[in-house]
mmCIF file of C-alpha atoms and ligand atoms in Angstrom:
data_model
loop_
_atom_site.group_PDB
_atom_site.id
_atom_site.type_symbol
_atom_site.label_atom_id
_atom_site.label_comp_id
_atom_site.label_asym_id
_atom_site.label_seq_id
_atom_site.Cartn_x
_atom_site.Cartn_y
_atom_site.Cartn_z
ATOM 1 C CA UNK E 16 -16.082 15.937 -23.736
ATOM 2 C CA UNK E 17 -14.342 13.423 -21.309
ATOM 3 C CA UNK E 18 -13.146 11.562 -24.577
ATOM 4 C CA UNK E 19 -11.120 14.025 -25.869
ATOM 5 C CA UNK E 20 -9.245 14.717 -22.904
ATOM 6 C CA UNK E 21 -5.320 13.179 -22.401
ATOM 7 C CA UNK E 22 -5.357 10.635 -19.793
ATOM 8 C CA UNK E 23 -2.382 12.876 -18.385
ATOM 9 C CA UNK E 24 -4.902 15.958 -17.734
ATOM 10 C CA UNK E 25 -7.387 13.249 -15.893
ATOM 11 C CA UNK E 26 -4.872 11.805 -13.543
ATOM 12 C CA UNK E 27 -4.389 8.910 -12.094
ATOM 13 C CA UNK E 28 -7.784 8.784 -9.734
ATOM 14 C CA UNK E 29 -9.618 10.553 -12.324
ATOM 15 C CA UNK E 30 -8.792 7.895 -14.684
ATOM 16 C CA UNK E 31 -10.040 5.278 -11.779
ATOM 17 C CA UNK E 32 -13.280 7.289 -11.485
ATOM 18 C CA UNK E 33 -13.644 7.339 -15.311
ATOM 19 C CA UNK E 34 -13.214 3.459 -15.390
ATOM 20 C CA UNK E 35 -15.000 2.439 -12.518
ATOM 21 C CA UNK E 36 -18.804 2.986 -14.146
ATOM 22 C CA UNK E 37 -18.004 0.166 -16.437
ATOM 23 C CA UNK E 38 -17.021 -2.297 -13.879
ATOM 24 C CA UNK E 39 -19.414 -4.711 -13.131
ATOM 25 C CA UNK E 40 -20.104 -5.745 -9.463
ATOM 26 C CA UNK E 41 -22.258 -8.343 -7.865
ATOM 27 C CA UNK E 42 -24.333 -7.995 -4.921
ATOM 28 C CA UNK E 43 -21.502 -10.793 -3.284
ATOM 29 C CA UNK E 44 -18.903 -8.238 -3.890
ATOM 30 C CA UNK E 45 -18.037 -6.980 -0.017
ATOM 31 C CA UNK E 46 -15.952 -4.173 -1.225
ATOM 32 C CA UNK E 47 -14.692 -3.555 -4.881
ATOM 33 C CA UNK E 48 -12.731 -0.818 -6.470
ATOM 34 C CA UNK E 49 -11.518 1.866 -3.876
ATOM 35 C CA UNK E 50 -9.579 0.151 -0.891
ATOM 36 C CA UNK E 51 -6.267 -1.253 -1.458
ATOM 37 C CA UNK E 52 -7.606 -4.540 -1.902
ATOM 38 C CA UNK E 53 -11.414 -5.822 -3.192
ATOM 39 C CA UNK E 54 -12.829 -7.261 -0.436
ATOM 40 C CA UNK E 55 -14.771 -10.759 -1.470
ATOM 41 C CA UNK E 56 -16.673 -13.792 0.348
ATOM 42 C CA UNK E 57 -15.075 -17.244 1.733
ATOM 43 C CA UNK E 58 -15.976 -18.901 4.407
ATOM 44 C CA UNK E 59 -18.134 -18.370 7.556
ATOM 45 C CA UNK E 60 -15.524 -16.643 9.496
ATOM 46 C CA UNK E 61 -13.035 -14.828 6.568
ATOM 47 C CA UNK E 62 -12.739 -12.902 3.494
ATOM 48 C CA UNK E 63 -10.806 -13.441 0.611
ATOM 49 C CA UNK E 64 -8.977 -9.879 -0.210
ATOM 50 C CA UNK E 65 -7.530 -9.482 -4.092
ATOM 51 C CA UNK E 66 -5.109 -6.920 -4.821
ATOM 52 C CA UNK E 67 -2.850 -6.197 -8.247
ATOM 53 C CA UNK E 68 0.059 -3.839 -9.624
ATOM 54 C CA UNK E 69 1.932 -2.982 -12.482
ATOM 55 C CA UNK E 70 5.758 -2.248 -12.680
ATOM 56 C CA UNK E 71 6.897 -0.950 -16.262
ATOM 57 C CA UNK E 72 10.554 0.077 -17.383
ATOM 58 C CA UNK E 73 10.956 3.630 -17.212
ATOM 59 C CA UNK E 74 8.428 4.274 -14.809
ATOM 60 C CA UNK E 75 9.247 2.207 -11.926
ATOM 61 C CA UNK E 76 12.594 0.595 -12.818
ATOM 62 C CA UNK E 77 15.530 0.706 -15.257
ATOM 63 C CA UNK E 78 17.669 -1.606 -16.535
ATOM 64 C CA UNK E 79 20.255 -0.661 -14.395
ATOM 65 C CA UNK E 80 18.838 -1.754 -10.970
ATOM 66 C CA UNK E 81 19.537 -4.842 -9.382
ATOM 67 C CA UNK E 82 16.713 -7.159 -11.052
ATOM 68 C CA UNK E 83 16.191 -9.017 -8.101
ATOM 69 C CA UNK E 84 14.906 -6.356 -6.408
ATOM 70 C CA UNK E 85 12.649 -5.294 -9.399
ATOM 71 C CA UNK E 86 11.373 -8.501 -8.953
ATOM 72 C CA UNK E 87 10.816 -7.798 -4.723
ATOM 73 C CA UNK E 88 9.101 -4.948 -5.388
ATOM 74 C CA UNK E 89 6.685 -6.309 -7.807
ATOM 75 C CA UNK E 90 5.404 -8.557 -5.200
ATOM 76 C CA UNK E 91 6.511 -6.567 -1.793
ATOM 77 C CA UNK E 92 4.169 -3.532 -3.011
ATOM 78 C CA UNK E 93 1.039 -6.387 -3.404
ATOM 79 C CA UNK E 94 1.718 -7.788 0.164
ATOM 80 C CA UNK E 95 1.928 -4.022 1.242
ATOM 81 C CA UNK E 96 -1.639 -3.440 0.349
ATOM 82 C CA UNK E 97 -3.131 -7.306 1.593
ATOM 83 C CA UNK E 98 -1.245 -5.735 5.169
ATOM 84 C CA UNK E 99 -3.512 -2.408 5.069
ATOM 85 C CA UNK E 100 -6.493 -4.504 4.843
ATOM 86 C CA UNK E 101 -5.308 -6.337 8.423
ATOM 87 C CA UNK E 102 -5.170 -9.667 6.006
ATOM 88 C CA UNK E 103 -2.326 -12.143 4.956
ATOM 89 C CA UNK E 104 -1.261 -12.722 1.989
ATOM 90 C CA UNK E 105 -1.788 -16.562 0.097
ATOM 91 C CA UNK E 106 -1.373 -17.160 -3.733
ATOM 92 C CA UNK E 107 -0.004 -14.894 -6.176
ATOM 93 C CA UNK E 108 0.193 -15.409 -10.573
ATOM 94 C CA UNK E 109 2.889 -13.031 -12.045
ATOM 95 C CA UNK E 110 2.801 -11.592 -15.928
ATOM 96 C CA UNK E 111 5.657 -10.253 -17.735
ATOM 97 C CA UNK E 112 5.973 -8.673 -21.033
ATOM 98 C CA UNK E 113 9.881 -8.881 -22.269
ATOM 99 C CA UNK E 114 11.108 -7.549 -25.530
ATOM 100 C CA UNK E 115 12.961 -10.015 -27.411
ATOM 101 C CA UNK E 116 16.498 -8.921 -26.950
ATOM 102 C CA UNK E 117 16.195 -8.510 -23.072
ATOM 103 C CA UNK E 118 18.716 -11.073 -21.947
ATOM 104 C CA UNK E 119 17.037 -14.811 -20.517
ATOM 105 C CA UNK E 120 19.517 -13.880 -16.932
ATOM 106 C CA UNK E 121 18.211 -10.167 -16.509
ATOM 107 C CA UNK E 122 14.274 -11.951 -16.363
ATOM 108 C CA UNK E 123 15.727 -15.100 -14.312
ATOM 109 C CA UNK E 124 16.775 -12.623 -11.516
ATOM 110 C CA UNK E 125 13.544 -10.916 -11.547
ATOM 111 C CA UNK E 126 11.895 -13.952 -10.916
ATOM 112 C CA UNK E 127 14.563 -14.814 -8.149
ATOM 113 C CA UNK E 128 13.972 -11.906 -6.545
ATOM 114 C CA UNK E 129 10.142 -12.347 -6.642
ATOM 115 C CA UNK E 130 10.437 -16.185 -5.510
ATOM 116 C CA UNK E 131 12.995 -15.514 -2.704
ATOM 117 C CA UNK E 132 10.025 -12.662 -1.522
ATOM 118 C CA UNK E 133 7.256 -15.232 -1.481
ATOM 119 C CA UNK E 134 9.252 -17.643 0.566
ATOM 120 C CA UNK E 135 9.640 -15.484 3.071
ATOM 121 C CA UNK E 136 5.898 -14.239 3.093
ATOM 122 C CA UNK E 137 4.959 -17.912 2.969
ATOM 123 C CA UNK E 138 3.218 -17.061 -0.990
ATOM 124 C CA UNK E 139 2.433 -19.898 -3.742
ATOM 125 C CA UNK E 140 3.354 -18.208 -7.339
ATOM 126 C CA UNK E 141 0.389 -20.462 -8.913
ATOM 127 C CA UNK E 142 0.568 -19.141 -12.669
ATOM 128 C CA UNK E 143 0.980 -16.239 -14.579
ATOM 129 C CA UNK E 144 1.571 -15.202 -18.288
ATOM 130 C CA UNK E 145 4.382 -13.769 -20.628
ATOM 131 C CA UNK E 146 4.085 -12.099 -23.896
ATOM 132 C CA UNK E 147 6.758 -9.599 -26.133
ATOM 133 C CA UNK E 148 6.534 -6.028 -25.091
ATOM 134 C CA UNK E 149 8.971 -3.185 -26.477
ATOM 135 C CA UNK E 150 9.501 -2.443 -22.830
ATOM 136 C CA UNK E 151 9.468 -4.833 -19.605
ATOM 137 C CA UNK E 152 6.369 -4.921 -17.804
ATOM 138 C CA UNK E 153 5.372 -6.598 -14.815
ATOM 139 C CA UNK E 154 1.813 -7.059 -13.025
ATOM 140 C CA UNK E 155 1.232 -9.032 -9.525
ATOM 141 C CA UNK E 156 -2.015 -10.357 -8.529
ATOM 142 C CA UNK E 157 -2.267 -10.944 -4.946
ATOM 143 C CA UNK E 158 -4.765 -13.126 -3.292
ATOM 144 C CA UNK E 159 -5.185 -13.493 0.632
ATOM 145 C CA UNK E 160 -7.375 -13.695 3.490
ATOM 146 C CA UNK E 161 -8.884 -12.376 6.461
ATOM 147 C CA UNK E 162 -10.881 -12.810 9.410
ATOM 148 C CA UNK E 163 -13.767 -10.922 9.169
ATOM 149 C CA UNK E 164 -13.207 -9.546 12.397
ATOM 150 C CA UNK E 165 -9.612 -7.677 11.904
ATOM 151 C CA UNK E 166 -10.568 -6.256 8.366
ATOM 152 C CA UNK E 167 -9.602 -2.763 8.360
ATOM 153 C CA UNK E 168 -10.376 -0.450 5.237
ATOM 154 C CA UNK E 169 -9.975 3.403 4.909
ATOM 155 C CA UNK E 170 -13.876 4.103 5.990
ATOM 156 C CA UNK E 171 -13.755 3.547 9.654
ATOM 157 C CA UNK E 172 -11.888 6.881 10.742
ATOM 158 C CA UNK E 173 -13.468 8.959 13.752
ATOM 159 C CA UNK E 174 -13.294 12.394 15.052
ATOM 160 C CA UNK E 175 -11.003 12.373 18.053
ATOM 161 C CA UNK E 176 -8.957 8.976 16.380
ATOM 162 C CA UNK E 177 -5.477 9.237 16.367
ATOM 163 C CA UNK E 178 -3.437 9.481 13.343
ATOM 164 C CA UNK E 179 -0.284 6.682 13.167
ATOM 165 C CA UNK E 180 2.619 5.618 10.876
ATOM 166 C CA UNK E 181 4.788 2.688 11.598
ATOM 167 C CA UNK E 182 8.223 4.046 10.016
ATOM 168 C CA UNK E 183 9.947 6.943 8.885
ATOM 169 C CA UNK E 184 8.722 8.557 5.879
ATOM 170 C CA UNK E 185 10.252 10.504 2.399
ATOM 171 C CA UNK E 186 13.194 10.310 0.402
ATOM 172 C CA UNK E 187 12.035 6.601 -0.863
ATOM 173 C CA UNK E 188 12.695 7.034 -4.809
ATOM 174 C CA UNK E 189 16.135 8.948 -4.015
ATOM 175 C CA UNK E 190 17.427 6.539 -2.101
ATOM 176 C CA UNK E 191 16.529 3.674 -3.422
ATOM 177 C CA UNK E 192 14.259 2.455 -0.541
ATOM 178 C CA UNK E 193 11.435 2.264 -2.934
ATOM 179 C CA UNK E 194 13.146 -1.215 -4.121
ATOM 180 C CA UNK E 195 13.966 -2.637 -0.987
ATOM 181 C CA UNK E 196 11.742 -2.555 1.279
ATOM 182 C CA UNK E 197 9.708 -5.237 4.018
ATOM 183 C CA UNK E 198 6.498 -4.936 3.717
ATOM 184 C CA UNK E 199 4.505 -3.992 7.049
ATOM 185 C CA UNK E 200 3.006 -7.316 7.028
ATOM 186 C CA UNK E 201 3.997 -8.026 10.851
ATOM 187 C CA UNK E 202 3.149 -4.936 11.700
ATOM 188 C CA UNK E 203 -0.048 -4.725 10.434
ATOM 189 C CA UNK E 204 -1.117 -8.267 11.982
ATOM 190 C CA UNK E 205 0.043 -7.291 14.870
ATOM 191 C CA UNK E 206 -2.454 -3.692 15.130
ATOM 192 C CA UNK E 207 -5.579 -6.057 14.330
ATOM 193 C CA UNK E 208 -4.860 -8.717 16.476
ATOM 194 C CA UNK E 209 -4.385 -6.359 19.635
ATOM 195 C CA UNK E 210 -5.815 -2.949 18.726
ATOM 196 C CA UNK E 211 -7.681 -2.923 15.460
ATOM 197 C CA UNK E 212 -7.190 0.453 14.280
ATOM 198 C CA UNK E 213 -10.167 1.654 12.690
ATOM 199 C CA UNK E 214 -8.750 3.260 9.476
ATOM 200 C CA UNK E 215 -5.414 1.784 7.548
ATOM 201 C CA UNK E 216 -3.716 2.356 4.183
ATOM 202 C CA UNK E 217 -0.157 1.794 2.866
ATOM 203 C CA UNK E 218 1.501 4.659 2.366
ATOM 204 C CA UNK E 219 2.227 4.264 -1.676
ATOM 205 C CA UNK E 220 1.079 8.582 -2.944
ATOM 206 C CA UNK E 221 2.707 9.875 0.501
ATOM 207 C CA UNK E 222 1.650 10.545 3.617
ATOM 208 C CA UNK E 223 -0.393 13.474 2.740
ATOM 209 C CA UNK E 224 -1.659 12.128 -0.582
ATOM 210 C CA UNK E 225 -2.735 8.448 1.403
ATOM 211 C CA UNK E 226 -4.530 10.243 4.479
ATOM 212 C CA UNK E 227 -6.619 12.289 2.214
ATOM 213 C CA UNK E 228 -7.685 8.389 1.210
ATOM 214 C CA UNK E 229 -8.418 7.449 4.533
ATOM 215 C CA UNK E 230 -10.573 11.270 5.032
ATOM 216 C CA UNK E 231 -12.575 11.405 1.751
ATOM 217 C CA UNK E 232 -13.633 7.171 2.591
ATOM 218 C CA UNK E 233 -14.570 8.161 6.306
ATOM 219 C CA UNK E 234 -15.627 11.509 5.423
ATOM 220 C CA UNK E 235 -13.202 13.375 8.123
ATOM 221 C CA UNK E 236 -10.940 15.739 8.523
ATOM 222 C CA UNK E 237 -6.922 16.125 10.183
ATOM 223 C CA UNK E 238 -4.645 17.407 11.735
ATOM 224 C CA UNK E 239 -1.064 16.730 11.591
ATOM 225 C CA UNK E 240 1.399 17.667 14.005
ATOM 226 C CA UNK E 241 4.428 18.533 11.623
ATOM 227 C CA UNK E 242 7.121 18.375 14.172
ATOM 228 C CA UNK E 243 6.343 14.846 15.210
ATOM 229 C CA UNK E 244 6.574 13.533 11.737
ATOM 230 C CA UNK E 245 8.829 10.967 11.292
ATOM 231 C CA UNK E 246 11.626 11.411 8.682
ATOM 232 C CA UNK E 247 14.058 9.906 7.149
ATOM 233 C CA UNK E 248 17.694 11.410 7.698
ATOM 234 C CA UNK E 249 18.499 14.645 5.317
ATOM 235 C CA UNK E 250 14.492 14.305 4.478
ATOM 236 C CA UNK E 251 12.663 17.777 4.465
ATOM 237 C CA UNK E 252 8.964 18.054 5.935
ATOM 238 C CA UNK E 253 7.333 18.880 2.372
ATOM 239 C CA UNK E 254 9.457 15.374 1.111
ATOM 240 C CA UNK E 255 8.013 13.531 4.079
ATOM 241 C CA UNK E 256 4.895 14.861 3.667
ATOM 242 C CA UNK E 257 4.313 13.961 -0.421
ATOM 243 C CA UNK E 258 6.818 11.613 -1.770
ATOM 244 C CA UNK E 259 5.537 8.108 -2.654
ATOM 245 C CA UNK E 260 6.530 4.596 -2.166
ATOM 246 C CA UNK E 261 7.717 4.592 1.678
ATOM 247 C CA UNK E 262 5.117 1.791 1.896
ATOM 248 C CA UNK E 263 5.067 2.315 5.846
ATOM 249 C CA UNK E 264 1.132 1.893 6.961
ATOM 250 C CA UNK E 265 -0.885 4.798 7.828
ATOM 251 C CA UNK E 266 -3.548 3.976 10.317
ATOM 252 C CA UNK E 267 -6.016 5.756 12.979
ATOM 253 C CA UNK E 268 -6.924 4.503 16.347
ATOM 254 C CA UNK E 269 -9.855 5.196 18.752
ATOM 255 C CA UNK E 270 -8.578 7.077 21.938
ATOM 256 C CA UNK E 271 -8.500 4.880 24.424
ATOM 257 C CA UNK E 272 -6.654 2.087 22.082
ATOM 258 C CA UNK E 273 -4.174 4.902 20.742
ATOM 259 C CA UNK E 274 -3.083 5.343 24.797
ATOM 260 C CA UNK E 275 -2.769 1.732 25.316
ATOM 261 C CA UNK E 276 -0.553 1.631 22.216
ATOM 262 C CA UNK E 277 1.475 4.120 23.671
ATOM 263 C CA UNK E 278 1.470 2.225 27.096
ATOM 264 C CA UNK E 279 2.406 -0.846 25.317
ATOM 265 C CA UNK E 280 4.879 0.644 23.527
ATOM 266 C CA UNK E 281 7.087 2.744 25.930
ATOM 267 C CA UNK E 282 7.551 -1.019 27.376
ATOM 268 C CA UNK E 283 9.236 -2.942 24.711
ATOM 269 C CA UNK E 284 11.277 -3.118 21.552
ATOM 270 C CA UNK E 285 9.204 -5.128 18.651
ATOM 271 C CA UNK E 286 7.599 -2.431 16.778
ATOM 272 C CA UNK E 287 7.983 0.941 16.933
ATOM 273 C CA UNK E 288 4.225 3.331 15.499
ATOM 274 C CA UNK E 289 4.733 6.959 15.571
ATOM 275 C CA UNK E 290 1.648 9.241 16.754
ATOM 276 C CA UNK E 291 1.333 11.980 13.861
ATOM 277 C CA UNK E 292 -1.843 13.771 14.338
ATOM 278 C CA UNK E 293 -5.285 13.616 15.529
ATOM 279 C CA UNK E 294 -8.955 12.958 12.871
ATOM 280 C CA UNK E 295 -11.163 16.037 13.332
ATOM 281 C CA UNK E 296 -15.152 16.180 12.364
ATOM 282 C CA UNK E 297 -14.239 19.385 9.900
ATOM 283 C CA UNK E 298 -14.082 17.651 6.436
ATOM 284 C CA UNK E 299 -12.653 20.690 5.146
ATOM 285 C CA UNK E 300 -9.317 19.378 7.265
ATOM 286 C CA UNK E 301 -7.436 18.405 4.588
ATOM 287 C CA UNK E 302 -4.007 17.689 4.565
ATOM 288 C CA UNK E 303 -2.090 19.468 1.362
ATOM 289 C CA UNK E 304 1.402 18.755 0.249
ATOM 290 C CA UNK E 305 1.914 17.729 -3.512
ATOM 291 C CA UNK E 306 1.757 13.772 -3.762
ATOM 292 C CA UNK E 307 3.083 11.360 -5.975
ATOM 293 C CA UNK E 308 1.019 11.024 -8.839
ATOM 294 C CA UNK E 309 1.637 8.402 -11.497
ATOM 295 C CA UNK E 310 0.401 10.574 -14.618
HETATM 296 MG MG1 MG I 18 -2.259 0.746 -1.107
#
């Protein structure tokens, strides 16, 4: 039955789910398919985490925008995820497809943009591939570590946690924030080193969309507390709520850490995590506003 449908009536995590029975996983495997990145063994006292996505023309990009941020994105949205895991982010191989007449400068700046990003987020580009395509396409993989002890995934989440975002939220596709933005890579170091939250996830679906991620994995509920969502100026509470690609991290904290973040915070200036909402033990909690889907 499944084989006749159109991969657009599946959707995007039904397509995942449809997949996933065919992937093979060893008993070594920490954490595979379901986080935003696999989880693997390394040494004694870290993990290796993998992570990869796909840009294409016409879904992600056009012509039009400023390649070198094409090429930032490509890579900022892998470091993104390697930062919800509580890890940091090591070695990286890049594939393009490029049609034929696509001028040599437009795929030069791509890769400027990309190399000027992994300087800064101390990344080796260590290979890649490049074949014709009708369309460009480009696919990150993203390798990097982490002490055991700071992993975070989206399982640990606890009645009575509170709910936490580390930026403004909605309006990223409009605006063009979607392109440019820093990863939470300080951010999220920061949060494991100090107060290891026990849930995190970048915010790539929307806020809504991404905590229902972190609830189905800990098997929780939520509740949000609309007004103290932040928002991105002209940004309505439904655009908060479901548009993709703000990339901010989502994350939950037990209650006595999520005072002492508070504490912490009404006494400096580095980073600035806004409390949303509170994890509940009703699973039917469930936080509805329509997402960014990708089918
Ligand atoms: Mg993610």
């Amino acid at each position: 039955m499944q084989g006749k449908m159109k991969i657009s009536q599946l959707g995007e995590f039904g397509l995942i789910d449809a997949l996933k029975k065919y992937a093979p996983v060893s008993k070594t495997v920490i954490k595979g398919i379901g986080d935003d990145a696999a989880v693997l063994p390394y040494t004694k006292d870290k993990y290796l985490l993998l992570t990869t996505d796909m840009l294409a023309q016409g879904a992600h990009f056009t012509l039009r925008m400023p390649p070198r941020l094409i090429g930032h994105k490509a890579l900022a949205c892998n470091i993104s995820d390697i930062a919800a895991m509580g890890g940091l982010p090591t070695f990286a191989v890049v594939s393009m497809g490029v049609p034929k007449d696509l001028p040599v400068r437009f795929i030069e700046e791509v890769y400027k943009g990309i190399q000027s990003t992994a300087r800064g987020f101390n990344i080796s580009i260590v290979g890649g591939d490049t074949i014709k395509t009708d369309k460009i396409v480009i696919n990150v993989a993203l390798l990097g570590q982490v002490e055991k002890k700071y992993l975070v995934t989206r399982e640990g989440a606890k009645a009575g946690d509170g709910i936490f975002v580390t930026g403004p939220l909605g309006g990223s596709l409009k605006s063009g924030r979607h392109l440019n933005f820093t990863p939470r890579l300080a951010q999220g170091r920061f949060l494991v080193e100090n107060f290891k939250p026990s849930s995190m996830i970048d915010i790539s679906d929307g806020l809504a969309g991404d905590l229902n991620h972190i609830l189905r994995a800990s098997r929780v509920g939520a509740r949000l507390d609309r007004a103290s969502i932040p928002r991105h100026k002209g940004v309505s509470l439904s655009h908060a709520l479901g548009d993709g690609e703000d990339f901010e991290l989502l994350f939950t904290l037990a209650p006595n850490k999520a005072r002492k973040l508070m504490d912490w915070q009404a006494a400096q200036k580095v980073f600035y995590f806004y409390p949303v909402g509170t994890i509940t033990a009703n699973i039917k909690e469930r936080i509805y506003a329509k997402g960014f889907t990708h089918f």
